Tab-separated table of C-alpha atoms and ligand atoms in Angstrom:
chain	number	residue	atom	x	y	z
A	1	MET	CA	-34.627	-5.220	36.007
A	2	ASN	CA	-32.445	-7.601	35.028
A	3	ARG	CA	-28.699	-6.471	33.767
A	4	ARG	CA	-29.673	-7.923	29.842
A	5	THR	CA	-33.687	-6.609	29.784
A	6	PHE	CA	-31.902	-3.234	31.394
A	7	THR	CA	-29.183	-3.481	28.532
A	8	LYS	CA	-32.282	-3.666	26.409
A	9	SER	CA	-33.860	-0.722	27.310
A	10	LEU	CA	-31.481	1.615	27.044
A	11	ALA	CA	-30.025	0.933	23.400
A	12	VAL	CA	-34.406	1.092	22.717
A	13	THR	CA	-33.717	4.397	24.886
A	14	ALA	CA	-30.545	5.621	22.758
A	15	THR	CA	-32.358	4.610	19.029
A	16	ALA	CA	-35.680	6.505	20.479
A	17	LEU	CA	-32.958	9.688	21.230
A	18	GLY	CA	-31.936	9.886	17.977
A	19	LEU	CA	-28.141	8.363	19.371
A	20	ARG	CA	-26.522	5.955	16.964
A	21	THR	CA	-24.196	4.324	19.194
A	22	PRO	CA	-25.821	2.368	22.292
A	23	LEU	CA	-25.109	3.656	25.070
A	24	LEU	CA	-23.199	0.328	26.071
A	25	ALA	CA	-20.878	0.471	23.285
A	26	ARG	CA	-17.860	-0.688	23.976
A	27	PRO	CA	-15.194	2.429	24.305
A	28	PRO	CA	-13.676	3.459	21.119
A	29	ALA	CA	-10.234	1.606	20.387
A	30	PRO	CA	-7.048	3.845	21.122
A	31	GLN	CA	-5.084	5.012	17.868
A	32	PHE	CA	-1.644	5.651	17.845
A	33	SER	CA	0.418	6.879	14.821
A	34	ILE	CA	3.809	6.043	15.001
A	35	THR	CA	6.668	8.951	14.721
A	36	MET	CA	9.959	8.498	14.377
A	37	ASP	CA	13.638	10.768	15.046
A	38	ASP	CA	16.899	11.548	14.491
A	39	PHE	CA	17.328	9.543	11.055
A	40	HIS	CA	20.806	8.484	12.228
A	41	TRP	CA	22.034	6.182	9.561
A	42	GLN	CA	25.814	5.538	9.867
A	43	ASN	CA	26.034	3.424	11.951
A	44	PRO	CA	25.600	0.184	10.682
A	45	THR	CA	25.175	-2.759	12.843
A	46	LYS	CA	23.894	-6.049	11.480
A	47	LEU	CA	22.067	-4.056	9.288
A	48	SER	CA	23.687	-1.469	6.516
A	49	ALA	CA	21.914	1.614	6.305
A	50	SER	CA	19.512	0.855	3.672
A	51	GLU	CA	18.796	-2.454	5.104
A	52	ARG	CA	18.018	-0.672	8.214
A	53	ASN	CA	15.869	1.947	6.138
A	54	ASP	CA	14.460	-0.695	3.839
A	55	ALA	CA	13.559	-3.042	6.833
A	56	ILE	CA	11.545	-0.002	8.550
A	57	LEU	CA	9.684	1.698	5.488
A	58	ASN	CA	8.334	-2.122	5.198
A	59	SER	CA	6.846	-2.135	8.284
A	60	LEU	CA	5.176	0.929	7.576
A	61	GLN	CA	4.286	-0.129	4.143
A	62	SER	CA	3.239	-3.524	5.359
A	63	HIS	CA	0.773	-2.053	7.595
A	64	SER	CA	-0.836	0.404	5.220
A	65	ILE	CA	0.515	3.504	7.602
A	66	LYS	CA	1.811	6.643	7.041
A	67	ALA	CA	4.496	7.945	9.864
A	68	ALA	CA	6.390	10.744	10.735
A	69	LEU	CA	10.483	11.554	10.332
A	70	PHE	CA	12.203	14.331	12.434
A	71	VAL	CA	14.788	14.558	10.608
A	72	ILE	CA	18.567	16.047	12.120
A	73	GLY	CA	19.799	18.191	9.611
A	74	ARG	CA	23.275	17.524	8.898
A	75	ASN	CA	22.431	13.513	8.712
A	76	ILE	CA	21.093	14.488	5.243
A	77	GLU	CA	23.874	17.156	3.969
A	78	ALA	CA	25.322	13.816	2.743
A	79	PRO	CA	24.322	12.309	-0.589
A	80	GLU	CA	23.761	8.571	0.787
A	81	GLY	CA	21.589	10.471	3.673
A	82	LYS	CA	19.920	12.749	1.093
A	83	GLN	CA	19.664	9.277	-0.990
A	84	LEU	CA	17.929	7.821	1.954
A	85	ILE	CA	15.268	10.234	2.746
A	86	SER	CA	14.376	10.702	-0.864
A	87	THR	CA	12.722	6.805	-0.891
A	88	TRP	CA	10.724	8.441	2.967
A	89	ASP	CA	9.071	11.213	0.642
A	90	LYS	CA	9.077	8.940	-2.156
A	91	ALA	CA	6.583	7.062	0.077
A	92	GLY	CA	4.450	9.779	1.358
A	93	HIS	CA	5.767	9.672	4.459
A	94	LEU	CA	5.927	13.073	6.830
A	95	ILE	CA	8.655	14.824	7.343
A	96	GLY	CA	9.357	17.583	9.404
A	97	ASN	CA	12.268	19.692	11.337
A	98	HIS	CA	14.115	18.163	14.286
A	99	THR	CA	17.442	20.972	14.009
A	100	TYR	CA	20.395	20.989	12.319
A	101	SER	CA	22.623	19.643	15.110
A	102	HIS	CA	20.266	17.770	17.755
A	103	ARG	CA	21.099	20.126	20.825
A	104	ASN	CA	19.321	20.148	23.914
A	105	TYR	CA	17.455	23.366	24.067
A	106	ASN	CA	17.557	23.206	28.513
A	107	ALA	CA	21.273	23.573	27.593
A	108	SER	CA	21.552	26.482	25.516
A	109	ALA	CA	22.435	29.702	26.288
A	110	ALA	CA	22.099	31.201	22.729
A	111	VAL	CA	18.285	31.351	22.066
A	112	ALA	CA	19.226	33.270	18.992
A	113	GLU	CA	22.341	30.423	17.531
A	114	TYR	CA	19.615	27.706	18.173
A	115	GLN	CA	16.942	29.396	16.025
A	116	GLN	CA	19.257	29.446	13.965
A	117	ASP	CA	19.985	25.885	13.642
A	118	ILE	CA	16.626	25.124	13.460
A	119	LEU	CA	15.983	27.621	9.569
A	120	ARG	CA	19.715	25.523	9.114
A	121	ALA	CA	17.636	22.368	8.864
A	122	GLU	CA	14.635	23.744	7.296
A	123	ALA	CA	17.160	25.012	4.532
A	124	LEU	CA	17.899	21.399	3.806
A	125	LEU	CA	14.251	19.616	4.177
A	126	LYS	CA	11.685	22.408	2.857
A	127	ASP	CA	12.062	20.921	-1.204
A	128	PHE	CA	11.209	17.725	-0.058
A	129	PRO	CA	7.644	17.393	-1.276
A	130	ARG	CA	6.184	15.577	2.293
A	131	PHE	CA	8.216	18.518	3.888
A	132	ARG	CA	5.881	19.739	6.816
A	133	LYS	CA	6.230	22.831	9.193
A	134	TYR	CA	6.536	20.337	12.696
A	135	PHE	CA	9.332	21.075	14.665
A	136	ARG	CA	9.872	18.341	17.303
A	137	PHE	CA	12.341	19.474	19.733
A	138	PRO	CA	15.381	16.877	20.172
A	139	LEU	CA	14.635	15.228	23.231
A	140	LEU	CA	11.799	16.923	23.886
A	141	LYS	CA	13.326	20.131	25.917
A	142	GLU	CA	11.484	23.263	25.435
A	143	GLY	CA	13.097	25.594	27.305
A	144	ASP	CA	14.282	25.545	31.360
A	145	THR	CA	12.828	29.384	31.640
A	146	ALA	CA	9.340	30.447	31.198
A	147	THR	CA	11.593	33.359	29.033
A	148	LYS	CA	13.226	30.312	26.819
A	149	ARG	CA	9.995	28.625	26.756
A	150	ASP	CA	7.666	31.721	25.293
A	151	VAL	CA	10.612	33.416	23.424
A	152	MET	CA	10.936	29.788	20.830
A	153	ARG	CA	6.974	29.310	21.243
A	154	SER	CA	6.589	33.482	20.014
A	155	PHE	CA	9.475	31.881	17.100
A	156	LEU	CA	7.982	29.271	15.460
A	157	ALA	CA	4.688	30.260	15.515
A	158	GLN	CA	6.330	33.283	13.407
A	159	HIS	CA	8.228	30.775	11.109
A	160	GLY	CA	4.764	28.794	10.767
A	161	TYR	CA	5.789	25.726	12.655
A	162	ARG	CA	3.591	24.235	15.006
A	163	THR	CA	5.040	21.627	17.137
A	164	GLY	CA	5.290	17.607	16.530
A	165	HIS	CA	4.735	16.607	20.397
A	166	VAL	CA	5.425	13.140	21.341
A	167	THR	CA	2.326	11.774	23.644
A	168	ILE	CA	3.548	8.110	24.599
A	169	ASP	CA	7.433	9.060	25.308
A	170	ASN	CA	9.496	6.218	26.306
A	171	SER	CA	13.353	5.017	26.222
A	172	ASP	CA	13.454	3.206	23.213
A	173	TRP	CA	17.497	4.623	22.123
A	174	ALA	CA	18.647	2.894	25.664
A	175	ILE	CA	17.598	-0.662	23.935
A	176	ASP	CA	19.026	0.150	21.356
A	177	ASN	CA	22.287	1.109	23.035
A	178	ARG	CA	22.379	-2.025	24.379
A	179	LEU	CA	21.265	-4.431	21.560
A	180	THR	CA	23.699	-2.217	19.297
A	181	ALA	CA	26.659	-3.184	21.956
A	182	ARG	CA	25.606	-6.879	22.515
A	183	LEU	CA	25.942	-7.136	18.376
A	184	LYS	CA	29.182	-5.443	17.794
A	185	LYS	CA	30.750	-7.634	20.701
A	186	ASP	CA	29.548	-10.616	19.423
A	187	ALA	CA	27.385	-11.165	15.609
A	188	ALA	CA	25.498	-14.016	16.430
A	189	ALA	CA	23.941	-13.000	19.840
A	190	ASP	CA	20.144	-13.856	20.477
A	191	VAL	CA	18.182	-10.640	19.789
A	192	LYS	CA	15.313	-12.233	21.111
A	193	PRO	CA	15.263	-11.202	24.603
A	194	TYR	CA	16.403	-7.523	23.522
A	195	ARG	CA	12.734	-7.637	21.843
A	196	ASP	CA	10.752	-8.817	24.214
A	197	PHE	CA	11.946	-6.241	26.677
A	198	TYR	CA	11.415	-3.511	24.253
A	199	MET	CA	7.914	-4.825	23.237
A	200	GLU	CA	7.341	-4.586	26.399
A	201	HIS	CA	8.511	-1.359	27.394
A	202	MET	CA	6.516	-0.143	25.372
A	203	TRP	CA	3.275	-1.351	26.167
A	204	THR	CA	3.701	-0.544	29.908
A	205	ARG	CA	4.772	3.151	28.534
A	206	ALA	CA	1.750	3.352	25.997
A	207	GLU	CA	-0.841	2.583	28.873
A	208	TYR	CA	0.727	4.682	31.627
A	209	TYR	CA	0.728	7.951	29.186
A	210	ASP	CA	-2.896	6.735	27.812
A	211	SER	CA	-4.650	6.754	31.078
A	212	LEU	CA	-2.453	9.778	32.026
A	213	ALA	CA	-4.454	11.842	29.118
A	214	ARG	CA	-7.835	10.252	29.949
A	215	ARG	CA	-7.268	11.489	33.825
A	216	VAL	CA	-5.457	15.504	32.514
A	217	LEU	CA	-8.244	15.530	29.570
A	218	GLY	CA	-11.141	13.345	30.504
A	219	ARG	CA	-10.951	11.953	26.809
A	220	PRO	CA	-8.549	9.487	24.469
A	221	VAL	CA	-5.909	11.183	22.291
A	222	LYS	CA	-4.408	9.999	18.954
A	223	HIS	CA	-1.590	8.894	19.962
A	224	THR	CA	1.794	10.110	18.842
A	225	VAL	CA	4.472	7.116	20.169
A	226	LEU	CA	7.780	8.302	19.683
A	227	VAL	CA	10.175	5.678	17.882
A	228	HIS	CA	13.429	6.176	16.845
A	229	PHE	CA	15.596	5.028	13.029
A	230	ASN	CA	17.716	2.827	15.073
A	231	LEU	CA	18.644	-1.359	14.299
A	232	LEU	CA	16.452	-2.012	17.011
A	233	ASN	CA	13.365	-0.179	14.984
A	234	GLY	CA	15.340	-1.756	11.791
A	235	LEU	CA	14.278	-5.169	13.651
A	236	PHE	CA	10.711	-4.793	15.669
A	237	LEU	CA	8.902	-1.627	13.985
A	238	GLY	CA	6.385	-4.241	12.497
A	239	ASP	CA	6.380	-6.693	15.823
A	240	LEU	CA	5.646	-3.740	18.096
A	241	ILE	CA	2.672	-2.610	15.485
A	242	GLU	CA	1.512	-5.590	15.502
A	243	MET	CA	1.854	-5.719	19.545
A	244	PHE	CA	-0.694	-2.743	19.508
A	245	LYS	CA	-2.446	-3.724	16.992
A	246	SER	CA	-3.216	-7.166	19.020
A	247	LYS	CA	-4.294	-4.816	22.097
A	248	GLY	CA	-6.841	-4.017	20.384
A	249	TRP	CA	-5.180	-0.047	19.438
A	250	GLN	CA	-5.770	0.839	15.784
A	251	PRO	CA	-3.086	2.388	13.799
A	252	ILE	CA	-3.560	5.910	11.904
A	253	ASP	CA	-1.670	8.299	9.657
A	254	ALA	CA	0.824	10.535	11.760
A	255	GLU	CA	-1.026	13.882	9.971
A	256	ASP	CA	-4.135	12.898	11.101
A	257	ALA	CA	-2.835	12.250	15.008
A	258	PHE	CA	-1.727	15.430	14.791
A	259	ALA	CA	-5.488	17.182	13.661
A	260	ASP	CA	-6.553	16.380	17.364
A	261	PRO	CA	-6.636	19.348	19.475
A	262	VAL	CA	-4.130	18.278	21.823
A	263	PHE	CA	-0.793	19.678	19.874
A	264	SER	CA	-1.856	23.178	20.060
A	265	ALA	CA	-1.835	22.580	23.713
A	266	LYS	CA	0.551	25.076	25.366
A	267	PRO	CA	1.163	24.379	28.787
A	268	LYS	CA	2.515	26.618	30.979
A	269	VAL	CA	5.261	24.569	32.784
A	270	VAL	CA	8.899	24.731	33.716
A	271	PRO	CA	10.882	22.971	32.681
A	272	ALA	CA	8.443	22.869	29.384
A	273	GLY	CA	8.785	19.880	27.036
A	274	GLU	CA	8.660	15.942	27.693
A	275	SER	CA	5.184	14.147	26.729
A	276	ILE	CA	2.499	16.687	25.389
A	277	VAL	CA	0.243	14.821	28.030
A	278	TRP	CA	3.551	15.117	30.739
A	279	SER	CA	3.423	18.973	30.595
A	280	LEU	CA	-0.323	19.025	30.503
A	281	ALA	CA	-0.774	17.086	33.620
A	282	LYS	CA	2.306	18.936	34.845
A	283	GLU	CA	-0.574	21.952	35.364
A	284	ASN	CA	-2.416	20.103	36.928
A	285	GLY	CA	-1.773	20.607	40.736
A	286	THR	CA	-2.693	16.881	42.150
A	287	ILE	CA	-1.606	14.605	38.866
A	288	ALA	CA	1.216	16.963	38.553
A	289	LYS	CA	2.608	15.420	42.294
A	290	THR	CA	2.582	11.653	40.720
A	291	LEU	CA	4.912	12.566	38.150
A	292	ARG	CA	8.725	12.076	37.871
A	293	TYR	CA	11.661	14.001	35.696
A	294	PRO	CA	12.506	13.472	33.446
A	295	ALA	CA	9.309	11.937	32.546
A	296	GLU	CA	11.790	8.845	30.947
A	297	ASP	CA	15.180	7.998	30.843
A	298	GLY	CA	17.960	5.501	29.912
A	299	GLU	CA	18.350	5.519	33.797
A	300	TYR	CA	14.731	4.162	34.423
A	301	GLU	CA	15.529	1.123	32.448
A	302	ASN	CA	19.056	0.389	32.529
A	303	ALA	CA	19.148	-1.822	36.278
A	304	ARG	CA	16.558	-4.177	34.926
A	305	MET	CA	18.138	-4.985	31.078
A	306	ASP	CA	20.807	-4.915	33.764
A	307	LYS	CA	19.419	-7.906	35.833
A	308	LEU	CA	18.115	-9.471	32.431
A	309	GLY	CA	21.709	-9.957	31.227
A	310	LEU	CA	20.734	-7.740	28.783
B	401	ZN	ZN1	16.071	13.530	18.708
């Protein structure tokens, strides 16, 4: 039987079995959503705070996707911050909690104080209609001991929170640091090399975490891509979404992505945190050996950026 006949006979068999999808159909396209952290708008370079805000919202709007914005509470205390975040609320994006002061939980000895920091952010966020009880740990650090990890898991559950995990972690912030420093020195500098590096970096990380998810779970997950509210995304978020689409990935709303059961997983690893995919991989004896720690950091990217003169 040649290949074509074989394929045809499989399709016939599939139909006979009542399967709607032919057995040799291509695997479904990976799905991804945009989840944006911090909401640092007070450091305008090249674009003003409202220009950056508009650019990011327009990129999401032009692809008809609703993102999740994980807000540092202290960034929306001033009237300008409050006004800027309300544009996200009105545009229908999910608003989540990212603590009041953005401390690293692994480095925080005072757990009760840390919990107050979460509730302090909640008090500032809770009246926005699109606020949902999703919590994202700053720097994705969820505890450096089993006790701290579990105490915080119980606290979040008691307060009705789900963890707003990242699946595709990366270091967009490190590229933004370089870009911003360059533009501060030379406002007319060419931004394209930063864009190109950013696209390549994100695609490398996306492919890595997508294949890691398939290895660990044996299935694709609905991705939450981590990005930050910064100049880099003010300039290039639209290009980023476009790139994923050109690779055959399908954009979805962040709230749809968070419905994937992977986000309810509670991996028992220490230190806890990083991408949820990374954390689940860490639980798996064989795959764990292939992982680096931290999973992502600027230091992994800096040497190549140095070489490229970025
Ligand atoms: Zn953050």
